[in-house]
Coordinates of C-alpha atoms and ligand atoms in Angstrom, one line a residue:
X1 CA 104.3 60.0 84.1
X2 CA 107.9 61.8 84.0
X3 CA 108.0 62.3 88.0
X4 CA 110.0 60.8 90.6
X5 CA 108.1 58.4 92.8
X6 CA 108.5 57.3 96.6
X7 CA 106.5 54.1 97.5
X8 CA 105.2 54.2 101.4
X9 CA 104.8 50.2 101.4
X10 CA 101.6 49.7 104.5
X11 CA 102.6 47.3 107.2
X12 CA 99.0 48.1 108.8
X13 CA 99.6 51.6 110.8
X14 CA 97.0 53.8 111.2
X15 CA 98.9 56.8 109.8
X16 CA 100.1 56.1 106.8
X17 CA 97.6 57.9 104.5
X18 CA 99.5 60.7 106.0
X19 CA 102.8 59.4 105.5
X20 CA 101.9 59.8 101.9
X21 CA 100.4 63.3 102.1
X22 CA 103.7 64.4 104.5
X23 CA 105.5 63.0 101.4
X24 CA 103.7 65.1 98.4
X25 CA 103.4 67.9 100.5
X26 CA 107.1 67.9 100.3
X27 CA 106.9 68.4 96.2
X28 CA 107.6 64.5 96.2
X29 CA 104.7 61.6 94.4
X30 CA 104.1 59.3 96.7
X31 CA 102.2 56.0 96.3
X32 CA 101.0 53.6 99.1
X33 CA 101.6 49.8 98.4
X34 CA 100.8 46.6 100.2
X35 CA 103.5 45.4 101.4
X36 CA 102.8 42.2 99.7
X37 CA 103.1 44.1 96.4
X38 CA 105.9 41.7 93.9
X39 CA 109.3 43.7 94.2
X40 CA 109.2 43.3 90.5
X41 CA 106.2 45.4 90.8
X42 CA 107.8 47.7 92.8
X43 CA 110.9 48.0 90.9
X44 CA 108.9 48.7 87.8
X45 CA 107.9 51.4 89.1
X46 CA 111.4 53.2 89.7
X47 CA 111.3 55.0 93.0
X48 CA 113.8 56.5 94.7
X49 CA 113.4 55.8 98.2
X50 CA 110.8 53.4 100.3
X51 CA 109.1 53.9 103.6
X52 CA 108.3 51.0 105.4
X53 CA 105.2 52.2 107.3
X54 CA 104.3 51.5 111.3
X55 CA 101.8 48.4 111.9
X56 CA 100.2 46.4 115.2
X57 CA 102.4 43.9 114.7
X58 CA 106.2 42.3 116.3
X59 CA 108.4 41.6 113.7
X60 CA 109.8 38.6 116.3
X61 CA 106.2 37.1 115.8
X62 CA 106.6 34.7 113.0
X63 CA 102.8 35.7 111.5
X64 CA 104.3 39.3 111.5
X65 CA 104.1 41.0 107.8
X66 CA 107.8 40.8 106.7
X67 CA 109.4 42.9 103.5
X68 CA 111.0 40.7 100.8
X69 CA 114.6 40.2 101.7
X70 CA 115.3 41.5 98.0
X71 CA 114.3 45.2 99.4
X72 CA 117.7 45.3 101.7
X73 CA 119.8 44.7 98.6
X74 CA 118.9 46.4 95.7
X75 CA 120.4 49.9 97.0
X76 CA 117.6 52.3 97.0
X77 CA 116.9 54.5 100.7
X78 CA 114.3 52.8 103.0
X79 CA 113.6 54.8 105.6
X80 CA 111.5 52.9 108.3
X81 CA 109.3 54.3 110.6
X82 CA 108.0 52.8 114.1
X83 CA 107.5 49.1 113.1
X84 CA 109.4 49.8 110.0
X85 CA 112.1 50.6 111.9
X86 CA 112.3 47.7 113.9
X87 CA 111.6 45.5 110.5
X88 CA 115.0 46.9 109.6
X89 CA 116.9 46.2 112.9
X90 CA 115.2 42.9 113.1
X91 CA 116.4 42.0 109.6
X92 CA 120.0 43.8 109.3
X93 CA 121.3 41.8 112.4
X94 CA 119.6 43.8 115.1
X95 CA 117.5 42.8 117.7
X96 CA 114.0 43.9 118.9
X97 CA 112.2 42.7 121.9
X98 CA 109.1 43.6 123.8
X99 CA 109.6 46.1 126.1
X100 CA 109.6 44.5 129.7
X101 CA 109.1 48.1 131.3
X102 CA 107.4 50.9 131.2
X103 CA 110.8 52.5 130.7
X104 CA 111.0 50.8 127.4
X105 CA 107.6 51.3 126.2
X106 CA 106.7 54.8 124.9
X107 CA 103.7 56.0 124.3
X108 CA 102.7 60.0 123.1
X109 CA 104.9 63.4 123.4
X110 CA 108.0 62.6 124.1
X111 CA 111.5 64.6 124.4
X112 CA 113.5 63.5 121.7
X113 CA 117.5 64.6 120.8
X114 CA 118.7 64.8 117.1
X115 CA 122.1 64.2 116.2
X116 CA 121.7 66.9 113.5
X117 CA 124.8 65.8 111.8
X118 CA 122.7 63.1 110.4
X119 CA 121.4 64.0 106.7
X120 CA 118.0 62.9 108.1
X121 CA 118.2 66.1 110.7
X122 CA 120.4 67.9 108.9
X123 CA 119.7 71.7 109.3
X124 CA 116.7 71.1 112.5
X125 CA 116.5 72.1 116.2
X126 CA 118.7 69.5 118.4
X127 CA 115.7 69.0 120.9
X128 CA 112.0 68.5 120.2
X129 CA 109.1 67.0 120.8
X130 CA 108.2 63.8 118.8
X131 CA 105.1 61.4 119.3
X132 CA 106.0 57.7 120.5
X133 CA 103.2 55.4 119.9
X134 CA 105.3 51.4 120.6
X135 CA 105.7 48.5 122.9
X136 CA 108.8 46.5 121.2
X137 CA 111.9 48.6 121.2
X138 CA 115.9 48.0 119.8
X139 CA 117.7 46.0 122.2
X140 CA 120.7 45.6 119.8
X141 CA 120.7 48.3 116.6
X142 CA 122.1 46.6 113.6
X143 CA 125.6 46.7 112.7
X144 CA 126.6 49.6 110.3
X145 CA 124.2 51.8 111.9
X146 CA 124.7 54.5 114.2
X147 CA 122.2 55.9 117.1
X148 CA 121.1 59.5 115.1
X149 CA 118.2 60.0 117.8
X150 CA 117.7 59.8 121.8
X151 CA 115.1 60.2 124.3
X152 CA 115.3 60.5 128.1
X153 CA 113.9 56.9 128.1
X154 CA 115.6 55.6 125.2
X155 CA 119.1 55.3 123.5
X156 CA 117.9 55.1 120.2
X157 CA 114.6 56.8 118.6
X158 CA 116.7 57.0 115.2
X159 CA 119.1 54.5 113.7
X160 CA 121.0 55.5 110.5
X161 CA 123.5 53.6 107.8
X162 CA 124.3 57.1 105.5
X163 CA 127.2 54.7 103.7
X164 CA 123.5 52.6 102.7
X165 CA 120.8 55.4 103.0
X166 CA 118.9 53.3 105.2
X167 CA 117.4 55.3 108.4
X168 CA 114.7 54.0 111.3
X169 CA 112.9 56.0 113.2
X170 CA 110.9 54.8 116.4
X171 CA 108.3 57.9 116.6
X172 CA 106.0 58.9 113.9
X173 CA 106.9 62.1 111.8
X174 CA 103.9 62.0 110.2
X175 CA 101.4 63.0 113.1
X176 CA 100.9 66.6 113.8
X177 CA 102.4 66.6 117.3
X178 CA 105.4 65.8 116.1
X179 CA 107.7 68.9 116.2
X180 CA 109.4 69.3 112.7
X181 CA 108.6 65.4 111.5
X182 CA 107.7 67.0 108.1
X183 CA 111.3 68.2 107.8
X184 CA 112.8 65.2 108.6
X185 CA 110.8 63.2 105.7
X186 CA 111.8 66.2 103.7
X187 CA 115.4 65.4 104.4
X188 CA 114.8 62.0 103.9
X189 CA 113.7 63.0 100.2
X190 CA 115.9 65.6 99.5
X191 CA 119.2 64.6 100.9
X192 CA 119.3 61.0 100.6
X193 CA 117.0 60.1 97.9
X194 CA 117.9 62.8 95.6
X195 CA 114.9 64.3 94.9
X196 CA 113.8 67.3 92.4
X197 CA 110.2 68.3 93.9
X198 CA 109.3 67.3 90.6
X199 CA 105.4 67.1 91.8
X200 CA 103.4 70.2 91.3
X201 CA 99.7 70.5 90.4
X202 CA 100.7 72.3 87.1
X203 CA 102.4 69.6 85.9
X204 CA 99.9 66.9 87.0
X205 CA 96.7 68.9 85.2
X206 CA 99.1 69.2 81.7
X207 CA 99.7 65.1 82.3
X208 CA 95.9 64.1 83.1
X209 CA 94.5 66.4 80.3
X210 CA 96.7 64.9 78.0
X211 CA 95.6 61.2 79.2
X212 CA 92.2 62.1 78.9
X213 CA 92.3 62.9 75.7
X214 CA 94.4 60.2 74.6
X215 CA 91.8 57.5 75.8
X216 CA 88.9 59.4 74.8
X217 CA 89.5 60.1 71.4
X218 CA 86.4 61.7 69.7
X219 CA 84.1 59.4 72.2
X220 CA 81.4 60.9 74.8
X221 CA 81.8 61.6 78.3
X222 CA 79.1 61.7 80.8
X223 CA 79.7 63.3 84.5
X224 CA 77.0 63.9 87.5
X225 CA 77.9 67.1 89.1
X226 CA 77.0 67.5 92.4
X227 CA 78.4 70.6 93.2
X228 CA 80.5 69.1 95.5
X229 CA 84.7 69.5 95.1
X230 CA 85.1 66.4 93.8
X231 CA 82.6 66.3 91.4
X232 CA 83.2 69.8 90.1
X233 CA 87.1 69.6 89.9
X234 CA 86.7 65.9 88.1
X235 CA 84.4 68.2 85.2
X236 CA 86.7 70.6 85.2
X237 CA 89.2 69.0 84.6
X238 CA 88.0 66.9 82.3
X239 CA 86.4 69.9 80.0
X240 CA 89.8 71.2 79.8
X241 CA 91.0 68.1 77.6
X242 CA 88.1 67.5 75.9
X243 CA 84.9 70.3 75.6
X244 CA 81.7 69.7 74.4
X245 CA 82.5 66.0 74.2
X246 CA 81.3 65.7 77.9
X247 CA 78.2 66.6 79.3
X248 CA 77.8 67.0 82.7
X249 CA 73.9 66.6 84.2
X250 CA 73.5 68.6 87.1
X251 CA 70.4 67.6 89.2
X252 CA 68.9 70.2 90.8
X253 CA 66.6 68.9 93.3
X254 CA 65.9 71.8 95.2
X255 CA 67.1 71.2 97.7
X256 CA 70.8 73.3 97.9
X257 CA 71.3 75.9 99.4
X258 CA 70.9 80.0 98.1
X259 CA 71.7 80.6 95.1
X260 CA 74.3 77.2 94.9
X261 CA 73.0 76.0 91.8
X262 CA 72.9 79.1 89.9
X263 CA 76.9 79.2 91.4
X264 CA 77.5 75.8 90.1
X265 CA 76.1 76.6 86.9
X266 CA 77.8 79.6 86.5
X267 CA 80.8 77.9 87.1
X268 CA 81.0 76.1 84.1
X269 CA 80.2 79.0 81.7
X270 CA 83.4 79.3 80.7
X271 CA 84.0 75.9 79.0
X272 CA 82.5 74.8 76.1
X273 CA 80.7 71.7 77.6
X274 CA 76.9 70.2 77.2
X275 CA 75.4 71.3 80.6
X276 CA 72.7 70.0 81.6
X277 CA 70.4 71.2 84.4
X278 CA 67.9 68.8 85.4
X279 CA 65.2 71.2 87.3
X280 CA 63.6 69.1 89.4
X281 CA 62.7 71.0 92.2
X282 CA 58.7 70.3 91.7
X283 CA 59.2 66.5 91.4
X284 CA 61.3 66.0 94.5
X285 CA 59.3 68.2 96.9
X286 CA 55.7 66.2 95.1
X287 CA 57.6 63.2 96.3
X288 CA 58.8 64.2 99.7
X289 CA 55.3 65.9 100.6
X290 CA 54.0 64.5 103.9
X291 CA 57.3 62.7 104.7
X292 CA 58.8 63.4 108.2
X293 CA 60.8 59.9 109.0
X294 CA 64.4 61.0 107.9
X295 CA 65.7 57.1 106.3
X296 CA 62.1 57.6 104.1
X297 CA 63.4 60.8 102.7
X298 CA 66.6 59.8 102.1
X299 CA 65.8 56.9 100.0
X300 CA 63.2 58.3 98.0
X301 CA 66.1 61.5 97.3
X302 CA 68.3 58.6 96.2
X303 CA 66.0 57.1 93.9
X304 CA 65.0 60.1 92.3
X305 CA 68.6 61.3 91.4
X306 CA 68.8 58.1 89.9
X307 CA 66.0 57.8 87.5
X308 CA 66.4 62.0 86.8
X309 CA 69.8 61.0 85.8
X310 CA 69.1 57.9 83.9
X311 CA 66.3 59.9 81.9
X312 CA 68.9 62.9 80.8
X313 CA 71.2 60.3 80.2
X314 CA 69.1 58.4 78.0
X315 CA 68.7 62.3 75.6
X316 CA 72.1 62.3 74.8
X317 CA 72.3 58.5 73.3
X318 CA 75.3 56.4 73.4
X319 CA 77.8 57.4 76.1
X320 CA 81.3 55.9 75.9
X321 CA 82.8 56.9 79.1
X322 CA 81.4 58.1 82.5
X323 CA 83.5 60.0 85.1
X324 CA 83.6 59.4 88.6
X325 CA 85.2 62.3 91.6
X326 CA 87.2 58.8 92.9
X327 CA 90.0 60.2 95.3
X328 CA 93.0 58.6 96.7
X329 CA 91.5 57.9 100.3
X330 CA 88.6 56.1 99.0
X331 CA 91.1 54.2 96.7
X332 CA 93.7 52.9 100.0
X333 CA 90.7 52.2 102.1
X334 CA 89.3 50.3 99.3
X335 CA 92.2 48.3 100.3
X336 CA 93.0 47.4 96.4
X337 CA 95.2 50.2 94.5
X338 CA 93.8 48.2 91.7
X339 CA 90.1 47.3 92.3
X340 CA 88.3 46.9 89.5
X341 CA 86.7 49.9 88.0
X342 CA 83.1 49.1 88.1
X343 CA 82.7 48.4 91.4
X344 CA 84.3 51.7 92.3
X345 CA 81.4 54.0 90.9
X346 CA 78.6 52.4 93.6
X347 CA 80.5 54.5 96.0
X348 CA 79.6 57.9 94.5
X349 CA 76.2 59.2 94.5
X350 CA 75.1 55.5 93.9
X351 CA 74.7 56.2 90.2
X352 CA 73.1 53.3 87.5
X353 CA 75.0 50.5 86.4
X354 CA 72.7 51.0 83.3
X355 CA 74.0 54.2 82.0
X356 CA 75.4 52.5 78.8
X357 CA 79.2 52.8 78.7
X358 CA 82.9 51.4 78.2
X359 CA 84.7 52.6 80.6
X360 CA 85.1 55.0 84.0
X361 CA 87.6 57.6 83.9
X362 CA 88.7 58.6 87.4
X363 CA 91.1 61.5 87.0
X364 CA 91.3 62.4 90.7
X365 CA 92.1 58.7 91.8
X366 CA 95.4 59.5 92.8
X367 CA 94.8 62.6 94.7
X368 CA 94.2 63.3 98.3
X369 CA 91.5 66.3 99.3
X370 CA 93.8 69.2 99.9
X371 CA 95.2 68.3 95.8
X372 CA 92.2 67.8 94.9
X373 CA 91.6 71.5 95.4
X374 CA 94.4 73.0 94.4
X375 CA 94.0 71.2 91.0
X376 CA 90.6 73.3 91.0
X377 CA 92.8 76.3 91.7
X378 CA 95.0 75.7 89.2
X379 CA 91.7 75.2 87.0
X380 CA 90.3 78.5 87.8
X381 CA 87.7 77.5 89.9
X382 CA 86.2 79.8 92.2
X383 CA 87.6 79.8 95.6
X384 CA 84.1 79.2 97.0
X385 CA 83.6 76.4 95.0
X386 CA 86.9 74.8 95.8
X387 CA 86.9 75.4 99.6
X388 CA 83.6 74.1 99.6
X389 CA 82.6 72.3 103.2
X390 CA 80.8 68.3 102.8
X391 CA 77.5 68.8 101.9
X392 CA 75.4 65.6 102.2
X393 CA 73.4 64.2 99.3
X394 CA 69.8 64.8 100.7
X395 CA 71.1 68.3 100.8
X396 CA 68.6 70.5 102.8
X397 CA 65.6 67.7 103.6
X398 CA 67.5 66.0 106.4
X399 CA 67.7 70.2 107.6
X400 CA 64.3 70.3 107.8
X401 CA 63.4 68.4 110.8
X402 CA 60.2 66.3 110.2
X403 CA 58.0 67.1 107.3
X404 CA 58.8 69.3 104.3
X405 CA 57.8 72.1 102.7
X406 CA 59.2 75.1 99.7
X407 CA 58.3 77.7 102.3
X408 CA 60.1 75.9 105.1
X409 CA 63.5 75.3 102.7
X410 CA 63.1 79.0 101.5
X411 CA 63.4 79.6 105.8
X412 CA 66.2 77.5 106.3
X413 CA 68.2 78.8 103.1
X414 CA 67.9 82.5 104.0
X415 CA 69.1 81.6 107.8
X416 CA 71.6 79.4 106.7
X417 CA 72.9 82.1 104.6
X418 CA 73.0 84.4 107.1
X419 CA 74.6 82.2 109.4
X420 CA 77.9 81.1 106.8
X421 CA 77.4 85.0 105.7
X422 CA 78.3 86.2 109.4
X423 CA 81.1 83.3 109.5
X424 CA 83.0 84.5 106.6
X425 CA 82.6 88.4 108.0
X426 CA 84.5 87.1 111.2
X427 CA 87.0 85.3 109.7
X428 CA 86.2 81.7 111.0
X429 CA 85.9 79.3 108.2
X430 CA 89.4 77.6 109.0
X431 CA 87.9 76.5 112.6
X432 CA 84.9 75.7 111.8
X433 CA 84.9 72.3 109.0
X434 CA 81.3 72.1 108.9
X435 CA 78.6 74.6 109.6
X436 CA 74.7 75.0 108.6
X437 CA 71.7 75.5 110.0
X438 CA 68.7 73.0 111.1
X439 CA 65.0 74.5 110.8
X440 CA 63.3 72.5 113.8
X441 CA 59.7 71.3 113.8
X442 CA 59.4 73.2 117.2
X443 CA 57.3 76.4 117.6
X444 CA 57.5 78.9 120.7
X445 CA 56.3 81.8 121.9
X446 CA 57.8 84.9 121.1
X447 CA 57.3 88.8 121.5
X448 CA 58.0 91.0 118.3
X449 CA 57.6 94.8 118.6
X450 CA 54.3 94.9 120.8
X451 CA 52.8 91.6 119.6
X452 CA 52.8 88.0 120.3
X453 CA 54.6 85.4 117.8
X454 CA 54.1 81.6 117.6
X455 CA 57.1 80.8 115.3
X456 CA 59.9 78.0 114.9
X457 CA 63.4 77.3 116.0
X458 CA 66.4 77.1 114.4
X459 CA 69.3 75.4 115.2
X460 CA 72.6 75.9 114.1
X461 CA 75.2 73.4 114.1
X462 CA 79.2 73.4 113.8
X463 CA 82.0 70.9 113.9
X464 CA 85.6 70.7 114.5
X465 CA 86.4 67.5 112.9
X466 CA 89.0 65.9 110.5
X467 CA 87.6 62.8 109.6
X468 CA 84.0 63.7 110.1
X469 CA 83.6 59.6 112.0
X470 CA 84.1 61.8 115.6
X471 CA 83.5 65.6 116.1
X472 CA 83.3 68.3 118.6
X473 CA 81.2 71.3 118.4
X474 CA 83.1 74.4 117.8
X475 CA 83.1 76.9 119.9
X476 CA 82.3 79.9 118.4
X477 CA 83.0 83.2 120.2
X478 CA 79.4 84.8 121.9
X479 CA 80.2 87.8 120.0
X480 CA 79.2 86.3 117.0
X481 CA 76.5 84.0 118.0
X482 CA 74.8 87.2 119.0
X483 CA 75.4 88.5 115.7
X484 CA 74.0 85.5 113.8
X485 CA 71.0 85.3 116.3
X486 CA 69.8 89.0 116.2
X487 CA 70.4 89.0 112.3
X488 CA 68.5 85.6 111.7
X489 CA 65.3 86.8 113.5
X490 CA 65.6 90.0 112.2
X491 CA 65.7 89.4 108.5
X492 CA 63.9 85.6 108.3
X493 CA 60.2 85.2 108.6
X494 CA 58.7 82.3 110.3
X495 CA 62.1 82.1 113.1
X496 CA 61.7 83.8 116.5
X497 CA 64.4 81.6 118.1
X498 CA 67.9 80.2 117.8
X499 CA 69.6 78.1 120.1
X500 CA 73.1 76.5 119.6
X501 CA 73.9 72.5 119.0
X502 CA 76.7 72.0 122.0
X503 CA 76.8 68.0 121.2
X504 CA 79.5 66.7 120.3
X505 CA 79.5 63.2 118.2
X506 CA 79.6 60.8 119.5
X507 CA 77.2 61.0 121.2
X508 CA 75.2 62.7 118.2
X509 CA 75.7 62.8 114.7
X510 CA 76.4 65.5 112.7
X511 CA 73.1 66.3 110.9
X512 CA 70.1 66.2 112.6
X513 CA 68.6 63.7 110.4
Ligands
XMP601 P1 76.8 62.4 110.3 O1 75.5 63.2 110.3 O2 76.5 60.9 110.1 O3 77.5 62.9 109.0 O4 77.6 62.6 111.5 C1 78.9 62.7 108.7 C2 79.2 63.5 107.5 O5 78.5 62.9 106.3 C3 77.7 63.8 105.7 N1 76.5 63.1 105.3 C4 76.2 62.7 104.1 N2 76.9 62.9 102.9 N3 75.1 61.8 101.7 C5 76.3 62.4 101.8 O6 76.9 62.6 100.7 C6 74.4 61.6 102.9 O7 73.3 61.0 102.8 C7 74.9 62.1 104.1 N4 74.5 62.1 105.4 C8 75.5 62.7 106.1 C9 77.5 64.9 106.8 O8 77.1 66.1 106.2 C10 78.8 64.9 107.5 O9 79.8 65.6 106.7

């Protein structure tokens, strides 16, 4: 690849998945390394700058991860953040100690001075807020290096040796409550390490579709769409470079939601691929019948995509390649930038081993989520397909709360419909990352024109998360939920009640099931 690259080398912090997005977001490519990576390895890979991430650890502690001396003298920019700062100070002469005070210590939002004659706050406010988040601090900064940052508490949040490019800063830029951190990595990039903003999604679609091709050849490419983002940018992608040599096996199980696999489907028209619809609607719902314990449904859905899969993929004969919607996060918490490829495909949609091919091709392996959809932009994806919220594998059978049936999932859909229908009209989508409905196996008594009704309950659900591990309900303006409510009895059979999920999770999960 023909861009500039910055390596975030990982001491162990928490943040610095988004040290890396910060970085690309700045036009910049950006790839996270151990910091036991070989500095041959490294060098290799020409960057022009380094960050040397935060960690646990105190560099004074001789078990602490240390950088390879080499890094200090071959003249590229480091800029070191939190305990990457201190690994500079503690190996350029300086000194770092525990803090012995609470004076010392920092911890969260924190008033923080700028000496904006420094080319690392060149052209920013003076005065903002930064987030602290460490116990050691600088007792004695490094010869060379001059204080470029101070807080009420402490002489020197930012260190900086312009005549060597190398800058330390104690707070982390990275985090959203820091007050214009993004600019500061920006200067960091831009006016010491020289950079273009040579990384744009149009240039990294001409590159992968190009790759693609090259390793394919005239071979045969298999893909399981989901529907999902991932899944659908991956085959997008993908049927750019090479067309009706792939063929992508959508399983319908019927169990999406309206009218989503006639949208996936649709989506696809345009390229001249083998797509394959697996209806399956009959055989999924024959197996589920009767089946109200949630793990029971969920492993016989798993083990029907699989042997659905396995018998479309055995129609099409010898496959030579099989793509997998691999992205970048699942690729650093792997922990391996490397791991071997067949271990990786487990991870998605737990598809065969038997599927009989050379190789996986993971196009999106270097991509986080938020590139991941503007690569589908930039494919002509629909917006609606791109945006798409997580939608779990069982789809719609862990929405119906104990046993299932076609009626019952024709409910939900038309509710659950209504419900993202009603959430679009208000404009809500961007507070809302996860929204449906839940048809509960409770009935009530209800009153409809003159008459009595004995009908069910539906739930709906929503989420204000990032990471999807914790979550707390959204709170969605009354306004609306009145909407929602008097539309969804209105206009869906069978539901003569809603109430509203107000659990946040922990202490629940996100689906019901
Ligand atoms: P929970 O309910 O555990 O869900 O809080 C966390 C996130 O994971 C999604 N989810 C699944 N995704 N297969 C998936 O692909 C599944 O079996 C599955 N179960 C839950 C859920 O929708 C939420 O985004």
């Amino acid at each position: 690849m023909s861009h500039q690259t910055v390596i975030v080398l990982d001491f162990g912090g928490q943040y610095n998945q988004l040290i890396a997005r910060r970085v690309r977001e700045c036009g910049v490519y950006c790839e996270v390394k151990p910091y036991t990576t070989p500095m041959e390895q490294i060098r290799a890979m020409n960057p022009i700058g380094i960050i040397f991430t935060g960690g646990p650890n105190s560099v004074y502690d001789p078990k602490s991860p240390q950088a390879d001396p080499a890094v200090f003298t071959w003249g590229i920019p480091i800029l070191g953040i939190c305990y990457g700062c201190q690994l500079l100070a503690h190996n350029l002469g300086g000194r770092v100690t525990a803090a012995q005070d609470d004076s010392a210590r920092e911890y969260g939002k924190t008033q923080t001075y700028f000496d904006t004659g420094c080319k690392l706050f060149r052209g920013l406010p003076e005065t903002g807020v930064t987030w602290m988040s460490h116990g050691d601090y600088m007792e004695k900064v490094p010869a060379g290096f001059t204080l470029a940052a101070h807080s009420d508490n402490c002489p020197n949040v930012a260190i900086a040796d312009e005549a060597r490019g190398f800058y330390g800063v104690q707070y982390h830029p990275e985090v959203n409550h820091t007050q214009h951190g993004t600019d500061m990595i920006r200067n960091f990039l831009y006016e010491v390490c020289g950079a273009k903003g040579d990384w744009t999604m149009g240039d990294y679609k001409e590159t992968a579709i190009r790759q693609i091709r090259e390793k394919v050849g005239d071979g045969k490419v298999l893909l399981a769409l989901s529907g999902g983002v991932d899944s659908s940018v991956a085959a997008a992608l993908v049927a750019e470079a090479v067309g009706n040599q792939l063929t992508c096996v959508f399983v319908d199980h019927g169990l999406m939601r309206l009218n989503e696999g006639d949208e996936v489907e649709a989506a696809f028209a345009k390229w001249d691929i083998n797509f394959v619809r697996a209806n399956a609607e009959d055989l999924f719902l024959s197996k589920l019948s009767g089946v109200s314990e949630p793990e029971k449904k969920r492993k016989i859905i798993g083990e029907e995509f699989i042997r659905v899969f396995e018998a479309e993929a055995k129609k099409i004969g010898q496959v030579d390649y099989l793509v997998q919607g691999t992205i970048y996060p699942d690729v650093i918490e792997s922990g391996a930038g490397d791991a071997a490829v067949i271990k990786s495909h487990h991870n998605v949609g737990g598809l065969p081993d038997y599927v009989d091919f050379k190789e996986i091709i993971e196009p999106l392996r270097m991509l986080f989520k938020d590139e991941v959809r503007q690569l589908g932009r930039e494919l002509d994806l629909p917006e609606y397909l791109v945006m798409r919220q997580p939608f779990p594998g069982p789809g719609l059978a862990i929405r119906v709360i104990g046993d299932i049936t076609k009626e019952k999932l024709d409910t939900l859909r038309l509710a659950d419909f209504i419900f993202r229908d009603e959430v679009a009209k208000a404009h809500l989508e961007g507070t809302m990352n996860q929204y449906f409905a839940v048809l509960t196996n409770m009935r009530s008594v209800g009153v409809m024109g003159d008459g009595r009704t004995y009908d069910y309950t539906l739930a709906l659900r929503s989420v204000t998360t990032t990471d999807f591990m914790t979550a707390d309900w959204t709170r969605i303006p009354y306004e609306v939920l009145d909407k929602i409510s008097v539309r969804i009895v209105n206009e869906v059979p069978h539901i003569n009640r809603i109430v509203y999920d107000i659990t946040s999770k922990p202490p629940a999960t996100i689906e019901w099931e």
